[in-house]
Amino acid sequence: LTEPAATSQPAPEEVLLKLPDPTEAVQVFARRLEKLRQDQEQRQDQRVVRNYERVVQQATEYLKMAQRGQPLHLSLSETVQRAIENNYTIRIEAHNPAISQTQIVEAEAAFDVEFYLDSQWQNLDTAVPPRSLPGVSDTRSIQGGFRKLLPTGGQASVGLATARNWSGVPPQGPTKSWNPVWPSNYVIGLSQPLLRGFGLDVNRAQIDLRRIDYKVSRETFLERVRDTLLDVETAYWQLVQARRRVSIFAESTAQNYITYQNMVERLDHDATQVEVENSKSRWQTTYVQFLETIKLVRDAEDRLKNLLNDRDLKLSVELDIIPTETPLTAATALDHFAEVRTALDRRTEIRSAKHRIDQARVNTNLAKNAILPRLDLTFQYEVQGTGNTADNSFDNLGMNRFISYTLGASFSYNFGERGARAAQHRARLQESQAVVALNQITDGVVEEVNNRIRLLMVRYTQLPPALESVQSAERNLRALQARTQRIDPSYLQTELGAVEQLADTRSRLLGVLTDYNLGIVQLERAKGTLLDYNNVTVSDGPAGK
């Protein structure tokens, strides 16, 4: 098991109190102030307390600048649910499996029974030599029936036809011939290839390919849903980070402002105009950074809105999105081998690559069959009838008196079969290429899982020293503010540097904490289990939904 030692890990509350959300910042500042009062009472020194009271007051005013519109509290589970229901990418990609299903039906429809009905009228008046029979005739015919492609590659048909043939030739001899004459016939036909084009695998190949396309399309859809959820959760945690950075810089800017005010108040005593302007410059610089943090919150909110595509969260509406999810600081026990094994079983890219190998094999079999010579057998059974009227013709047809059989064979061979053999070679190369692509994807998945596990473990290990760095920076700043000696440029630089150091250490701790929570999500994505992690189930729905 890959599991970090939890004995030295700080309590979750201890970490989160250093990084409050703006909605909690005032209460956290009050708790810090109360603790500071208790510490300074033992030292009988209230200067630091009074200084921090002014900082809290000013930081509270800064935090009001970050508020806008109506607050909307949003949990991570609700965010995921809104994304599943409304995200444009998911809704677009959801059509592809349904489209692939229609292509399966199209391929299966090739074996449906087809009804045909043909009609023709031909009126001829051809030029003939003098004293020859006139070349005038009128022929009207109609035929209909059913035909069907067989799974073995053959074709069966059954049809019934009748015609009316009139000729402008005068009757010859003592016996008057029929004019017009009504021939009719009933035909059963069957053709079957024995070499090229023979077999269930060959003739159902398009159905198999379309079914594999559907599987690939479904795996691709799952991949898009998974990646979209990763983007949504990343945007959510980035919003959490951006909001908490506002609290950090609100306090840091307030610290610099109070230092500047202190310099102004001591200008006539032990501070010079140089120290005053220096402290003012540092305060304004920090204030610019604070305004930037507010902008980043707005950007993070818009990014989350754009991923959710929820009608209730329009980009044009002023909303103060407040994430309610508490960042996780607890240890995550991992079995490295089991995580890799899960990824190899669950990653949709691997399953899609396997399906593409199946497609390549189907194409290889088709190419192999195309090399064979063509040998086709045909059989036709025909019953004929005729008469001077349509009724007489069909009555004569029903007597089964005139029956004909036709059996034929057709053979062809293209010397060398260069085109077909080149196509077979190409199909084999594509199959080999698909196998190599599977190996490449598999190695990439293993590497990704290893990186995510490593990142998760490192971020968890970084939490204690990052927190200790914040605590040390706080103690350093309080010690500097408790000084009573005359202020000089080096002292001012040290105090202002301590304020910036405290903000930097808090930002670094926040970054480590955010990366740790993102690392958990990214590991689930790398394993292919992000949908399960968010309790999302994908199933076929009604058509058009």
Coordinates of C-alpha atoms in Angstrom, one line a residue, residues 120-127 135-141 164-168:
Q120 CA -43.3 -0.3 -69.3
W121 CA -45.1 0.9 -72.5
Q122 CA -43.4 0.6 -75.8
N123 CA -45.0 1.9 -79.1
L124 CA -42.9 1.2 -82.2
D125 CA -43.2 2.4 -85.8
T126 CA -40.0 1.4 -87.4
A127 CA -38.9 2.0 -91.0
G135 CA -43.0 -2.5 -88.3
V136 CA -45.8 -1.3 -86.1
S137 CA -46.2 -2.7 -82.5
D138 CA -47.6 -1.8 -79.2
T139 CA -46.2 -3.5 -76.0
R140 CA -47.4 -2.9 -72.5
S141 CA -45.8 -4.9 -69.6
R164 CA -49.9 -7.2 -73.8
N165 CA -48.2 -7.4 -77.2
W166 CA -50.0 -6.0 -80.3
S167 CA -48.4 -6.2 -83.8
G168 CA -49.5 -4.4 -87.0

